[in-house]
Structure formats: C-alpha cells, structure tokens
Short mmCIF file of C-alpha atoms and ligand atoms in Angstrom, two decimals:
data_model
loop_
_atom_site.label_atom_id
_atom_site.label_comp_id
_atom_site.label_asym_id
_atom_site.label_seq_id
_atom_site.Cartn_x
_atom_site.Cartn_y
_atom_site.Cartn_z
CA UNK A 1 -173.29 -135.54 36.97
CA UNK A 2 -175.54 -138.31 37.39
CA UNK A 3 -174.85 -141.80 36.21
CA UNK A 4 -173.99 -142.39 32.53
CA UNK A 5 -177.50 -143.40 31.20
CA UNK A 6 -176.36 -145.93 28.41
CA UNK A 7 -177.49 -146.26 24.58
CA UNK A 8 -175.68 -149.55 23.52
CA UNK A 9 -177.40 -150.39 20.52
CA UNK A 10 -179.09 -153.16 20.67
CA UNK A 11 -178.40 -155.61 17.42
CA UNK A 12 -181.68 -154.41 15.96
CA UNK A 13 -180.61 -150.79 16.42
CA UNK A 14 -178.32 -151.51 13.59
CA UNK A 15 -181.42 -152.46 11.28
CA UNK A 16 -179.82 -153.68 7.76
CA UNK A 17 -176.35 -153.40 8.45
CA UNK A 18 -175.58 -155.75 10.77
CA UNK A 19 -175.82 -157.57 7.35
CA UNK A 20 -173.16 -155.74 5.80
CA UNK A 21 -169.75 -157.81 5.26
CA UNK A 22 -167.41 -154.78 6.29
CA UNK A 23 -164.76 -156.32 4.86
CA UNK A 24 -166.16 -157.33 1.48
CA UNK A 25 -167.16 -153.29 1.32
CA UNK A 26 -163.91 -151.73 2.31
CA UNK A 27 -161.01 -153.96 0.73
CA UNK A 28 -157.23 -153.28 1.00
CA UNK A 29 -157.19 -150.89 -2.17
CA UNK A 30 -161.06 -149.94 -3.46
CA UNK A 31 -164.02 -149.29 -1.71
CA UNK A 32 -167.62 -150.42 -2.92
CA UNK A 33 -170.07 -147.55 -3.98
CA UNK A 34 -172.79 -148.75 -1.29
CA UNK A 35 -170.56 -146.86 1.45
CA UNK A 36 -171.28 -143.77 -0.21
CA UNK A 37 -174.77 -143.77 -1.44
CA UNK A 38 -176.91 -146.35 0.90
CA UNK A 39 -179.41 -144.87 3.23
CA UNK A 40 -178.82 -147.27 6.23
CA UNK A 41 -175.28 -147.49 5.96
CA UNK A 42 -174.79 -143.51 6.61
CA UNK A 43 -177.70 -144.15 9.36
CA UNK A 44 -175.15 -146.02 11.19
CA UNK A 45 -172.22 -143.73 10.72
CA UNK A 46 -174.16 -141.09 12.48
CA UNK A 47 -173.80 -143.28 15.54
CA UNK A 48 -170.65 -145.01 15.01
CA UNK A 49 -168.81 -142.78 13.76
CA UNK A 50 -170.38 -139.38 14.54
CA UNK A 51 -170.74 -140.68 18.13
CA UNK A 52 -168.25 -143.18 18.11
CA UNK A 53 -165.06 -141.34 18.09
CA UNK A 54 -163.95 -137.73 18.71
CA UNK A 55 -165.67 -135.18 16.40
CA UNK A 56 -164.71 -131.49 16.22
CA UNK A 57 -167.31 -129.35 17.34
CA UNK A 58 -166.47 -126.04 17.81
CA UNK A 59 -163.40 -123.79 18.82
CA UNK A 60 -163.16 -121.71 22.06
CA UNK A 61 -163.11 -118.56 20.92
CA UNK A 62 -166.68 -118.77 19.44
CA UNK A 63 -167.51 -119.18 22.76
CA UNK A 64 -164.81 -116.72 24.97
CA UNK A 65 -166.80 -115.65 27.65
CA UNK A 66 -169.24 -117.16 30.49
CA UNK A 67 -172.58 -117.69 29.26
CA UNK A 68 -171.68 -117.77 25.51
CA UNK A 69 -172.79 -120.19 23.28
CA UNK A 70 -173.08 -121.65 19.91
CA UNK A 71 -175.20 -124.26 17.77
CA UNK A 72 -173.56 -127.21 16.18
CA UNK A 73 -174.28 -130.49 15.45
CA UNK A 74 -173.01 -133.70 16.40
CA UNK A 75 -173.63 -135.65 13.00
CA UNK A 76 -176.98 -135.21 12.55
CA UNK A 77 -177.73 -134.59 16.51
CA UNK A 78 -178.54 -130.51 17.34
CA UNK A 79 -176.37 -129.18 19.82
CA UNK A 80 -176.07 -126.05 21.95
CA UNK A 81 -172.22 -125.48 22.78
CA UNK A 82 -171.97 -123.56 25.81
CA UNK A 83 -169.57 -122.16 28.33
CA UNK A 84 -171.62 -122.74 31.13
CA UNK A 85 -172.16 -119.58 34.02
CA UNK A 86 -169.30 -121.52 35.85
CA UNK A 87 -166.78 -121.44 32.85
CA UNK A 88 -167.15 -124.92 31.92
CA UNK A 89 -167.74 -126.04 28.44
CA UNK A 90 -170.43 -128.50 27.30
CA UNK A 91 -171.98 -130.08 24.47
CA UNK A 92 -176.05 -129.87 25.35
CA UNK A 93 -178.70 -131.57 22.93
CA UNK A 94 -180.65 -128.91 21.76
CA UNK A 95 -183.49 -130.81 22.24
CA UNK A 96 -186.03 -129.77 24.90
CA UNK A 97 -186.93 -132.72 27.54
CA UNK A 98 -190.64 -131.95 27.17
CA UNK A 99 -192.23 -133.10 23.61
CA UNK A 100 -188.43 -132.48 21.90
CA UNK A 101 -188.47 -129.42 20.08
CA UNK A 102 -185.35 -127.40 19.38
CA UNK A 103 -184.70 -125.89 22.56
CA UNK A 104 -182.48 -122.72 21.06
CA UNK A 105 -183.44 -121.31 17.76
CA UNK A 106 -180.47 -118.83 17.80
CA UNK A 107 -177.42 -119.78 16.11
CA UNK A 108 -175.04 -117.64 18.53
CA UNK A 109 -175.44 -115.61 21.61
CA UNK A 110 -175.06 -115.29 25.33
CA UNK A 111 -177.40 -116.64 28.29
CA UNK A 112 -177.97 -118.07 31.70
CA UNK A 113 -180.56 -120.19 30.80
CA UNK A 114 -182.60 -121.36 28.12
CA UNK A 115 -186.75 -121.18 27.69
CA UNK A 116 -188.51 -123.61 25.32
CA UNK A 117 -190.20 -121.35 22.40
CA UNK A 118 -193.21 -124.19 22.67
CA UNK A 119 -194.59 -124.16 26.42
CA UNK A 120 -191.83 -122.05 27.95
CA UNK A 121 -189.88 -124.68 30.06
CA UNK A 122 -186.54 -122.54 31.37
CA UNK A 123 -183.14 -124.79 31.75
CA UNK A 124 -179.81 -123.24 33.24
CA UNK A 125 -177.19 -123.22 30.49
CA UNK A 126 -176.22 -126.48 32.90
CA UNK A 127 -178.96 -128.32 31.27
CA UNK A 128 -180.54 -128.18 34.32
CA UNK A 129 -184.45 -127.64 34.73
CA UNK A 130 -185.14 -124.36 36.17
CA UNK A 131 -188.91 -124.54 36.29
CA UNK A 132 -191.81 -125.12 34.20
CA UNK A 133 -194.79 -122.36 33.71
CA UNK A 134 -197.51 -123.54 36.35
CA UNK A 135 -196.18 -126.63 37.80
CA UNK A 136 -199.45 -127.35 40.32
CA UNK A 137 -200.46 -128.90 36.81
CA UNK A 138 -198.39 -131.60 37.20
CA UNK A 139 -198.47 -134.54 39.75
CA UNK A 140 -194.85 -135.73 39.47
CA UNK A 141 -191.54 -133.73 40.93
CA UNK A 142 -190.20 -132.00 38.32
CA UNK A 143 -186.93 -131.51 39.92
CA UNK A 144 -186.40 -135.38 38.55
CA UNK A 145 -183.33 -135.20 36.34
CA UNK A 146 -184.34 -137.37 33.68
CA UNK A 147 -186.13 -133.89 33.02
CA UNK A 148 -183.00 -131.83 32.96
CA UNK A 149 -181.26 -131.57 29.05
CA UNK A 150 -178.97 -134.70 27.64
CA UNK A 151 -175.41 -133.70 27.17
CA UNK A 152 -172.58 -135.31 25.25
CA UNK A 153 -170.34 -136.84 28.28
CA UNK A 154 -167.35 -136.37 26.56
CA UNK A 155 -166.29 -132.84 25.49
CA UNK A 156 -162.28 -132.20 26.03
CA UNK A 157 -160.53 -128.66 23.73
CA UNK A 158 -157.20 -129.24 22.51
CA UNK A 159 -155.49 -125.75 22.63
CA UNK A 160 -158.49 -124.22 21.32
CA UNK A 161 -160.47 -126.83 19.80
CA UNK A 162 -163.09 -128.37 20.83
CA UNK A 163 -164.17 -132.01 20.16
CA UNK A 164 -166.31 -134.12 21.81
CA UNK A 165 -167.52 -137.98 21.71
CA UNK A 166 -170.64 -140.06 23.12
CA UNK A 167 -168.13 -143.04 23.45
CA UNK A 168 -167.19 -143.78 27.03
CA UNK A 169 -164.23 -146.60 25.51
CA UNK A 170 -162.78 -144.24 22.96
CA UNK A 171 -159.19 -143.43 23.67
CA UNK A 172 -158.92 -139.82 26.26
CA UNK A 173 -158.20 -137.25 23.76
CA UNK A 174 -154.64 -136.68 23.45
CA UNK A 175 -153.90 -139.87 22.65
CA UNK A 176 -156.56 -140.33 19.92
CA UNK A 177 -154.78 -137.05 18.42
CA UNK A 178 -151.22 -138.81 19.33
CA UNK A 179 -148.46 -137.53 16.38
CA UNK A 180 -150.97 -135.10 14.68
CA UNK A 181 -150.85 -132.87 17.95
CA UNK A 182 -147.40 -131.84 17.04
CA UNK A 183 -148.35 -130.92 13.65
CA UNK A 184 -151.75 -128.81 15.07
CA UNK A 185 -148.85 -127.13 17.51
CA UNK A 186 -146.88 -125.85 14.90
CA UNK A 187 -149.55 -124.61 13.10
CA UNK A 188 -150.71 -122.42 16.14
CA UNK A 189 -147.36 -121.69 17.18
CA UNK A 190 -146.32 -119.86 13.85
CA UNK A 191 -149.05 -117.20 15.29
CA UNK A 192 -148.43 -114.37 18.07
CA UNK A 193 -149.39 -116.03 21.58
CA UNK A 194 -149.70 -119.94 19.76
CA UNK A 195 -153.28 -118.67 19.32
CA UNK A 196 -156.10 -117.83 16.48
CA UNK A 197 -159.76 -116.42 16.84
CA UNK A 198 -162.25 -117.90 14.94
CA UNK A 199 -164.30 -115.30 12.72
CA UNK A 200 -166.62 -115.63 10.34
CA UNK A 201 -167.03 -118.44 7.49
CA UNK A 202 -167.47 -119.45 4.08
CA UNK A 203 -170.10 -122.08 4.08
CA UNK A 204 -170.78 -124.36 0.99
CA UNK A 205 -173.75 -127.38 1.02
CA UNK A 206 -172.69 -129.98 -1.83
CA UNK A 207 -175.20 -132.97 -3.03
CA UNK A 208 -172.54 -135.75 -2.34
CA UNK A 209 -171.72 -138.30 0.81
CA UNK A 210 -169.46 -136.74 3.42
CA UNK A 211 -166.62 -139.34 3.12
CA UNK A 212 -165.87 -137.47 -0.51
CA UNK A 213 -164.74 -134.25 1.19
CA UNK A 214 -162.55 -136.37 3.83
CA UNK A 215 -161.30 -138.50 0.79
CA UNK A 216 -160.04 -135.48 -0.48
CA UNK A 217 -158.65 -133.81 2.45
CA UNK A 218 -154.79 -135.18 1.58
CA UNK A 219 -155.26 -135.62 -1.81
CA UNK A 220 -152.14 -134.41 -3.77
CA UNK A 221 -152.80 -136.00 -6.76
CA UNK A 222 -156.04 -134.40 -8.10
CA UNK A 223 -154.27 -130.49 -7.79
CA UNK A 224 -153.31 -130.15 -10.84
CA UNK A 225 -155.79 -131.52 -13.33
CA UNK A 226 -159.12 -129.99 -10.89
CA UNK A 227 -157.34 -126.63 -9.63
CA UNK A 228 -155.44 -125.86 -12.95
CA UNK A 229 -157.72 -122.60 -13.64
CA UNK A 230 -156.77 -121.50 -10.47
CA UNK A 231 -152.91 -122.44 -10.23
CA UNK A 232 -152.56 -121.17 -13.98
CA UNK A 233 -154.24 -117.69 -12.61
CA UNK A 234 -152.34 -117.62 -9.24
CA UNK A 235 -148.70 -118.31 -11.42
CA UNK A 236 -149.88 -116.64 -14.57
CA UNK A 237 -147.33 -113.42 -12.96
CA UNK A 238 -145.41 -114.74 -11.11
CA UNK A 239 -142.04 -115.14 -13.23
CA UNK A 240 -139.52 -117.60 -11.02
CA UNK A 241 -141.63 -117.19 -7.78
CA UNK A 242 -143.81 -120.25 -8.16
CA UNK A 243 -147.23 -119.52 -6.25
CA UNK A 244 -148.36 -122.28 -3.37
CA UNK A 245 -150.08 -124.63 -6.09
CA UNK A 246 -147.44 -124.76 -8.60
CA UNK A 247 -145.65 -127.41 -6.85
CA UNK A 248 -147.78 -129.84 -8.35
CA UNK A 249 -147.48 -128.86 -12.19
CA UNK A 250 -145.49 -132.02 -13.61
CA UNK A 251 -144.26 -133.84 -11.42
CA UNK A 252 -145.38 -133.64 -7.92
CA UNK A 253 -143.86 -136.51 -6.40
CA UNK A 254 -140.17 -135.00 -6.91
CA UNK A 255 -141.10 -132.40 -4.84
CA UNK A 256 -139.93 -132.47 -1.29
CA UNK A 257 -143.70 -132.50 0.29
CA UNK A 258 -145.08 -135.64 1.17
CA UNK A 259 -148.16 -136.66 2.98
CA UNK A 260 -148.18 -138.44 6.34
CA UNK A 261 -150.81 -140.86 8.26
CA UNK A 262 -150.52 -141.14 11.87
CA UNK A 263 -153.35 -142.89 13.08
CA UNK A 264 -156.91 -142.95 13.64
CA UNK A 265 -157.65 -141.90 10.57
CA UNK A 266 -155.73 -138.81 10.60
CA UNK A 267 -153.08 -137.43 8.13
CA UNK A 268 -151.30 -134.45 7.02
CA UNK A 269 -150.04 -133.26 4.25
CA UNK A 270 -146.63 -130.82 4.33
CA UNK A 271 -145.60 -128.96 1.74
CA UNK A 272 -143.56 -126.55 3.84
CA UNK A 273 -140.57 -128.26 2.88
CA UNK A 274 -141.19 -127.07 -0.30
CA UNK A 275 -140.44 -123.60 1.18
CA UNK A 276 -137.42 -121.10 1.38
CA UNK A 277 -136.75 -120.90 5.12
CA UNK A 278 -136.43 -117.02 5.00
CA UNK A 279 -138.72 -114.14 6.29
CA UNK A 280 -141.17 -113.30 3.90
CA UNK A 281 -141.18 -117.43 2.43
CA UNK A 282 -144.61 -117.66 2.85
CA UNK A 283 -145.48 -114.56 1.69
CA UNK A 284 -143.89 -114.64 -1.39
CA UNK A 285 -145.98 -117.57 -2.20
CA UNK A 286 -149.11 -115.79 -1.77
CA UNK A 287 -151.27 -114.91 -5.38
CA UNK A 288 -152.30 -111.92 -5.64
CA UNK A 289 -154.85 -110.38 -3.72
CA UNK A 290 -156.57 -106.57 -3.89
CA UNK A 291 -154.26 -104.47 -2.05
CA UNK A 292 -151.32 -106.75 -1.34
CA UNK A 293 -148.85 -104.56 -2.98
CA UNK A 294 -149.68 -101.49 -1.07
CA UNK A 295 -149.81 -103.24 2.02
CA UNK A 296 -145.96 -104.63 0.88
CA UNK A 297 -144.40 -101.30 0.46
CA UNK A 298 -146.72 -99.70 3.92
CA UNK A 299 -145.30 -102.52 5.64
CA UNK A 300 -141.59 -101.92 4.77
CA UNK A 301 -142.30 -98.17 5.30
CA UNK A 302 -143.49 -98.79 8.48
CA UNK A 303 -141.62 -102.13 10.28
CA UNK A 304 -138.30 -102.16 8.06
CA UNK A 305 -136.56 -105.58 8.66
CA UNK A 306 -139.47 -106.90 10.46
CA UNK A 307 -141.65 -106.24 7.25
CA UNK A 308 -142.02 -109.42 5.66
CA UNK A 309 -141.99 -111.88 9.23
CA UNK A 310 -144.88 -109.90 9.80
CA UNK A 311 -146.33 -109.95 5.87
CA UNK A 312 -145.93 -113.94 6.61
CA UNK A 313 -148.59 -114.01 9.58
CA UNK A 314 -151.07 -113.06 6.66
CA UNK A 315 -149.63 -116.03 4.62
CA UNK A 316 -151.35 -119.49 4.46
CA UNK A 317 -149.91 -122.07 6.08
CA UNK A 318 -148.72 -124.45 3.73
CA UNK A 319 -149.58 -127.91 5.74
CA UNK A 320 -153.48 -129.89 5.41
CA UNK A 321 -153.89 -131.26 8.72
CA UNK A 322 -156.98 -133.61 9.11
CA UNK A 323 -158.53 -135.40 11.83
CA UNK A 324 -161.01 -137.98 10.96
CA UNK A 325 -163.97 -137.72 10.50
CA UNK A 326 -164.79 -133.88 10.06
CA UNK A 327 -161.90 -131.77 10.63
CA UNK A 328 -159.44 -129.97 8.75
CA UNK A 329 -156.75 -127.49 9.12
CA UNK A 330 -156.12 -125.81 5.84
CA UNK A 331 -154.48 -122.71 5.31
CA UNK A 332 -155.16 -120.60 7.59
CA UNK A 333 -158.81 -122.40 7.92
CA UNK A 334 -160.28 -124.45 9.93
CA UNK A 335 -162.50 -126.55 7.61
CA UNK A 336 -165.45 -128.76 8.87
CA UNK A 337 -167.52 -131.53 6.97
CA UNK A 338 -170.93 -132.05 8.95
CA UNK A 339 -172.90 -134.51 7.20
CA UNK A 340 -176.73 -133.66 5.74
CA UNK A 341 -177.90 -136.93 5.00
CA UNK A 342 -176.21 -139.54 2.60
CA UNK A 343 -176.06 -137.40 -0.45
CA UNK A 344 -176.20 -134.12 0.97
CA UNK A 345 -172.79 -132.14 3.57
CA UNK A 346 -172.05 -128.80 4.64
CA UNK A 347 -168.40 -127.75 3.89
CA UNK A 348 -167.41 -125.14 6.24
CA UNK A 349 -164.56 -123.01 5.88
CA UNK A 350 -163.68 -120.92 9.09
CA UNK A 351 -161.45 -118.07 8.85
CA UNK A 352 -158.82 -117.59 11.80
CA UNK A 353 -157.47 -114.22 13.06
CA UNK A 354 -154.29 -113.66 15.12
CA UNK A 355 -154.53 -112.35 18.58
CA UNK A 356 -152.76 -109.03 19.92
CA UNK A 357 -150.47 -110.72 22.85
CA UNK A 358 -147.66 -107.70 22.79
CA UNK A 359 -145.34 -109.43 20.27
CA UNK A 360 -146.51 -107.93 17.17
CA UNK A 361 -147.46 -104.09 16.71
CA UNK A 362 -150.77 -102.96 17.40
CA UNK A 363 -151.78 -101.55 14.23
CA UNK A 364 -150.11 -104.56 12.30
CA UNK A 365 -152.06 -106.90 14.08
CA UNK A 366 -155.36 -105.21 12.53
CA UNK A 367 -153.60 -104.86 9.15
CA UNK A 368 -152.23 -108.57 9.07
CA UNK A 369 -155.67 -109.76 9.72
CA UNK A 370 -157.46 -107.82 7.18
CA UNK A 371 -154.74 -109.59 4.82
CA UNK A 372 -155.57 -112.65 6.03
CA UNK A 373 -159.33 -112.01 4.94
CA UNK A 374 -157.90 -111.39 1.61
CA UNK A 375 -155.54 -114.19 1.58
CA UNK A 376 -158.10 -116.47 2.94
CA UNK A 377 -160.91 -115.95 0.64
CA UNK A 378 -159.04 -117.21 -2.10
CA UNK A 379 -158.80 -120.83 -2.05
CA UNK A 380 -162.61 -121.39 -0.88
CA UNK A 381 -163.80 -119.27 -3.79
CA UNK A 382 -161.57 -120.43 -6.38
CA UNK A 383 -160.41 -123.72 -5.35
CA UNK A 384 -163.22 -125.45 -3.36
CA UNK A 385 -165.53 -124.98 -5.58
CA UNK A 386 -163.33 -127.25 -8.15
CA UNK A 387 -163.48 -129.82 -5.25
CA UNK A 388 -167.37 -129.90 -5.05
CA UNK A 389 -168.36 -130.18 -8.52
CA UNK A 390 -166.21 -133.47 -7.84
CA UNK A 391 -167.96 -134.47 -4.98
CA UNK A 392 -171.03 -134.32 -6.66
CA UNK A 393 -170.47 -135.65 -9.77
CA UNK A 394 -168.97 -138.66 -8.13
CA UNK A 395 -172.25 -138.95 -6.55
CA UNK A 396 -173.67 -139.14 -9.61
CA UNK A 397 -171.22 -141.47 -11.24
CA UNK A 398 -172.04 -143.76 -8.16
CA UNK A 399 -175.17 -143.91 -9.05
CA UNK A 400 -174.57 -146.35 -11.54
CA UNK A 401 -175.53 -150.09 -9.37
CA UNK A 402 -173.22 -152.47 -11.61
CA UNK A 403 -170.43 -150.24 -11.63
CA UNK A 404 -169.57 -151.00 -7.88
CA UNK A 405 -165.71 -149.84 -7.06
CA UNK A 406 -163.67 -146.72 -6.35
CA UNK A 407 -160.02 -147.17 -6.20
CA UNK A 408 -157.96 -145.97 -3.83
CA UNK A 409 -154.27 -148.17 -4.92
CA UNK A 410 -152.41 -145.38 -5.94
CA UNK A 411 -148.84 -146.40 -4.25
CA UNK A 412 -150.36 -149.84 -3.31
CA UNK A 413 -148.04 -152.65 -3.69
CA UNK A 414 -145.46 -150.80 -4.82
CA UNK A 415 -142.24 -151.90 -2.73
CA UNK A 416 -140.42 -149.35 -0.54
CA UNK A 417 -142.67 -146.53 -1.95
CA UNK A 418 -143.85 -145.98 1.56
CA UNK A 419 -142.47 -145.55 4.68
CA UNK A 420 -143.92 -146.70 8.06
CA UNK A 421 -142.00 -145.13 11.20
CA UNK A 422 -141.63 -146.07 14.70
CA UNK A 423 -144.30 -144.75 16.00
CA UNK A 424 -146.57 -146.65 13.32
CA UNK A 425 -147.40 -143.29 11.49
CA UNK A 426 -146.58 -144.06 7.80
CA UNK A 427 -144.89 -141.06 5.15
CA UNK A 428 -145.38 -141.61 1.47
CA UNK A 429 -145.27 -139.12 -1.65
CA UNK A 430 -148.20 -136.44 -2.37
CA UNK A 431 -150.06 -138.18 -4.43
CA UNK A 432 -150.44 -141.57 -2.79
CA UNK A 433 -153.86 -142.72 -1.98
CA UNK A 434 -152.03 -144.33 1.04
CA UNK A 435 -153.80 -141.67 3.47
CA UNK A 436 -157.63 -143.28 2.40
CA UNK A 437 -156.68 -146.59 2.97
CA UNK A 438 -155.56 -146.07 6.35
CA UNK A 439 -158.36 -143.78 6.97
CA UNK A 440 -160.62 -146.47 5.72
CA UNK A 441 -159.32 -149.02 8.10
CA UNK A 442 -160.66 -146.70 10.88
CA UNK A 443 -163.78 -146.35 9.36
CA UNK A 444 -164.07 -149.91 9.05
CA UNK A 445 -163.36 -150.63 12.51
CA UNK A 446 -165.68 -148.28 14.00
CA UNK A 447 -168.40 -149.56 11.66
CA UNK A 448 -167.88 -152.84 13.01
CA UNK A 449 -167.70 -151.96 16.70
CA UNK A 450 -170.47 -151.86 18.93
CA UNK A 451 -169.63 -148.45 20.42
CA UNK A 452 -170.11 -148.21 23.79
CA UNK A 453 -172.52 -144.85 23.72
CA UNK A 454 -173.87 -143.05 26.60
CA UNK A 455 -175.18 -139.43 27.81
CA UNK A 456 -175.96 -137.66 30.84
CA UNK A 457 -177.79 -134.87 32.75
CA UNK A 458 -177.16 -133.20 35.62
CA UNK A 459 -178.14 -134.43 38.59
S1 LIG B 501 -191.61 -128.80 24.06
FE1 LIG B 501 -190.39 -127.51 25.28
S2 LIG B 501 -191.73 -126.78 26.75
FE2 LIG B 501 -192.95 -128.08 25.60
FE1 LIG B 502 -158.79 -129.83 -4.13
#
C-alpha cells in the first residue's frame, strides 16, 4: 500500500467541542445529558470513537469466499467489506473517487470489481482503478492512486470477527481485546469446530443516542422491572426449573452471576454459574418455543445419551459479552449498535448457526440450527423491544435542559463491594453500574485524544 495519507484533525476539526470540559461531563458516578443529545458532541464520536478505536464490522462468514462482499458502516462512514480476489479482507469506503457517490448500491454479493452507477468508473475489489469510460477525455494519468478507493488501514478478524480502526496508535488487536478474548473463546468453543455462521438478522432502528444501547449491554439491574412480561411468560410453566431470566426475580445479587470489566471499555456479564453443570443445563433453561417438545422426545429417539449435549447447542449461551463501542455477544447473537445520528441507532441482532465439522450428526446439525432460529427469536422479539422503549424514552426524558444528570453510582463507594484483580479487570455483582463507569472512562479518554487517523489506497 502506499503511504498512510493522514487526517489528524486539526483543532478546528473539532468545531465546538474542543470547548467541552470532558471531565465536568463525565464525572466519577453520573454523566451530563449533553453526551447524549448534543449534535457536535456525537459529530466527534464518529471520529474519535468510531475511528478511534477498534469497531466491529462484520464477521467472516458473511464474506466466506473470494470476491464476496458486504456493506457496513464505519460510524457513519459507508463501507464495502470485501474479501478481495486474493483472499484478503478489507474495509473499502464505499465512496467513489470521482464526484463521491456510493460506489456499491448492493447490500451483499460477489465481484471482481466494482463500476460507479454515475459515470461508470470500474475499481478492482482492491480499490484499485481499473479504468474510466473514454479516458482520451482527460489530460492527467489516471493510473495516479490518489484515484484508486480509500480503505480503512486497519482491519484485523479475531476468530471470525472482524473489526477494524482508522487509528494507526491504537493498541494491535489482541491486546485491545486482552481478558475478554478468553470469554469470546469459550463462547465459540461450546460450538462444533469453535465456529458459528452468521445468518440472517433481526434489525430494530430506535429514536435514542447509541451510548443507551451500550449502557445497557451489562445491565443486570433493569431485568426484572423492564423484562417482567417476558420472564413471568417464559417461568409462568416452568414449576422448579427456573427459565434463563428468573435469576433476577428478588434478589439478583445473591445469585452466583456477576458482571466483569476488563478494559477498554469492555465487560461481560456471566450468569453461567448460575447453571447445573450437566448435559441438557442449558437446555432446560430454554422457554418454550413451537416445536421444542417434539424435537425433545425425536432427539432422545434418535441420539439416546447424547440427546440433550446436543439439545444444548440450540440453547443460548448464558454470558453478555461486549466490546466497546458497538459489539455484543448475546445469546447466541451477535448484536451490533451502529449509530444514525445523535438521536437515532440501528440495533442489530445477528443470528449464528453451528457448522457441520464431523463431531455432531449430520441431520442434527440441520435440526439444532432450526432450534436455534426458534430459540433465538425469542429474546429480540420479546425482550429487546422492552429495552428500546427505554432508550427512547430516556431520550425524551433528556430532553429536559435543567434536568442535566444520569446516574450511574449503583455500587459506588460502597467498600469491598467490588473486586479489582491482577490483571486490572474488576468483578462486581449483576446489578452494579460499575461496568458504565469504566466504560465511560474510555469514552472519556478517547474524546479527549487527538486520534492519530489515517487511510490509504493502493498504490
Ligand atoms: S461519481 Fe463515480 S464515476 Fe462519476
Ligand atoms: Fe434488557
């Protein structure tokens, strides 16, 4: 590739909020409403943060074979994910070099090269400019690369996952994910091969600020006031077997799940130890769902012993994994925030399948997976929509000027309440709030950085 051209912001770049006391806005236990509702603030989070650290863009099997590729976004940037004709994944702007317009209008598909819908300039999927429709018209050499599509020059998969980051100083990869890797291991490794496929998703737009969904994302104590139609429904037959949610009717902080930050703004939070540790654990803690009965008794009919470790593949994982600033592992889900515009985000809820690598019966694999549909659809229909009618009336509650803090002190100042580990990360019960402030200290730092931003072309 050819050098890195830079975009360090100049001080002006930043408009208003160089003005902004970062400090007087984010404060050890609230947060002031302005982060969520003002225009130029969330202008500068789509290049500090969405830009400025690692951001999930897509997974690799949306994109499993040569010439595949994808549309995302990159905050509010339009990008073509690709797996170029040499096998290697990039993160093009979807953004032709001629007068700008969207260069790929699909939303999936598979192609060597690229042709403008406006004047019918062709790229490689390399970015590179193939040629231009009657090029005598034009005085300069059009093999100049600065003519050739920008790409994001940091795109690195973790076992599947693909994130990427404009930020030449930001940690390499791995170590930005440090402790949560572990956590994203197990939650592969559970599955035949350590693998999922992404299918399709359920996709939700709320009128609210982005941060509201990741504010949520480890939030233990709202389950059981905003989800109690759905963990009353999901328990309402279930006699001793308490259903996944029931562990936080009365009082959830006696139960052995607990949440966990572990830097850079991500956290977990595990409520497997909540579970038996037998086959069919997970399963048993699955609502009910059309059909699950019969495919109970087929499975026992057909795998004996085996039955319910393989009924537990179609079980959801009990674990929230979340990786600031717009990624979540939920379920069996793979959840994504992309932000709209300061009031407006796309919730995305991905469904995973498991793979056929030998280990598991041919015609279970099939059968697990339409279970996991099943099992799937349940929380996003029943349960997320419970989360956004929060988002958004927040938003409107934040509406109010005078009224100008959220609080986030649940735990805070509490001695011994918490526990911070040797590796820094930091375990406290469900329900602390102790997973935003740490998040928010990330935020805060990247909003006061001056990232050090760059793209590139090819050469
Ligand atoms: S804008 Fe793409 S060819 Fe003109
Ligand atoms: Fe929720």
């Amino acid at each position: 590739m050819t050098a890195l051209e830079k975009i360090n912001a100049p001080p002006t770049r930043l408009g208003g909020t160089a003005l902004y006391d970062w400090d007087y806005l984010v404060q050890d236990d609230r947060a002031h409403r302005l982060i969520y509702t003002d225009p130029a603030i969330f202008e500068a989070e789509m290049t500090n943060i969405f830009g400025g650290t690692w951001t999930y863009l897509a997974h690799e099997s949306e994109i499993p074979n040569d010439n595949d590729f994808i549309t995302r976004r990159l905050g509010l940037r339009p990008l073509i994910i690709v797996r170029d004709s040499n096998g290697k994944i990039r993160a093009l702007y979807n953004r032709c070099t001629h007068r700008g317009t969207t260069l790929c209008r699909w939303d999936k598909g598979n192609t060597k090269s690229f042709q403008c819908p406006y004047h019918g300039w062709n790229f490689l999927n390399t970015g590179k400019l193939r040629g231009v429709p009657w090029p005598e018209g034009y005085a300069e050499d059009m093999r100049d690369p600065k003519y050739n599509v920008a790409q994001v020059p940091r795109v690195e998969s973790y076992r599947g996952f693909i994130f990427a980051t404009l930020n030449m100083d930001a940690l390499p990869f791995i170590e930005h994910l440090g402790p949560i890797a572990k956590i994203i291991d197990e939650w592969l490794d559970r599955n035949p091969g350590g693998k999922v496929v992404v299918c399709e998703a359920n996709r939700f737009r709320y009128k609210g600020n982005w941060k509201l969904a990741y504010d949520n994302s480890c939030d233990g104590y709202h389950v059981a006031y905003s989800h109690r139609s759905l963990l009353e429904t999901e328990n309402r037959f279930a006699g001793e077997n308490a259903k996944g949610m029931a562990y936080y009717r009365n009082s959830p902080d006696t139960q052995p799940m607990y949440m966990r930050y572990t830097g850079h703004g991500n956290h977990f939070k595990d409520k497997r130890p909540n579970l038996e540790k037998r086959p069919g654990g997970l399963w048993a803690l699955e609502s009910a769902h059309p059909g699950m009965e019969h495919y109970e008794a087929e499975f026992i009919a057909r795998y004996g012993d085996r039955a319910f470790a393989l009924l537990d593949l179609a079980g959801s994982e009990p674990v929230n994994i979340n990786v600031f600033p717009n990624f979540s592992l939920l379920g069996n889900h793979i959840q994504v925030f992309e932000p709209v515009g300061v009031e407006e985000t796309n919730a995305i809820w991905y469904g995973t399948m498991i793979v056929d690598d030998g280990s598991v019966p041919a015609d279970a694999v099939t059968d697990i997976n339409a279970l996991r549909m099943r099992t799937q659809e349940g929380f996003p229909n029943f349960g997320e929509v419970d989360d956004i009618a929060n988002f958004e009336q927040i938003q409107r509650g934040l509406m109010a000027p005078e009224d100008e803090w959220v609080y986030m002190n649940r735990g805070f100042g509490i001695p011994d309440r918490a526990k911070t580990h040797d590796d820094g990360s930091i375990t406290a019960p469900a329900t602390d709030e102790a997973f935003m402030r740490e998040h928010f200290k990330e935020w805060k730092r990247l909003m006061k950085a001056r990232p050090n931003l760059a793209i590139q072309r090819e050469p």
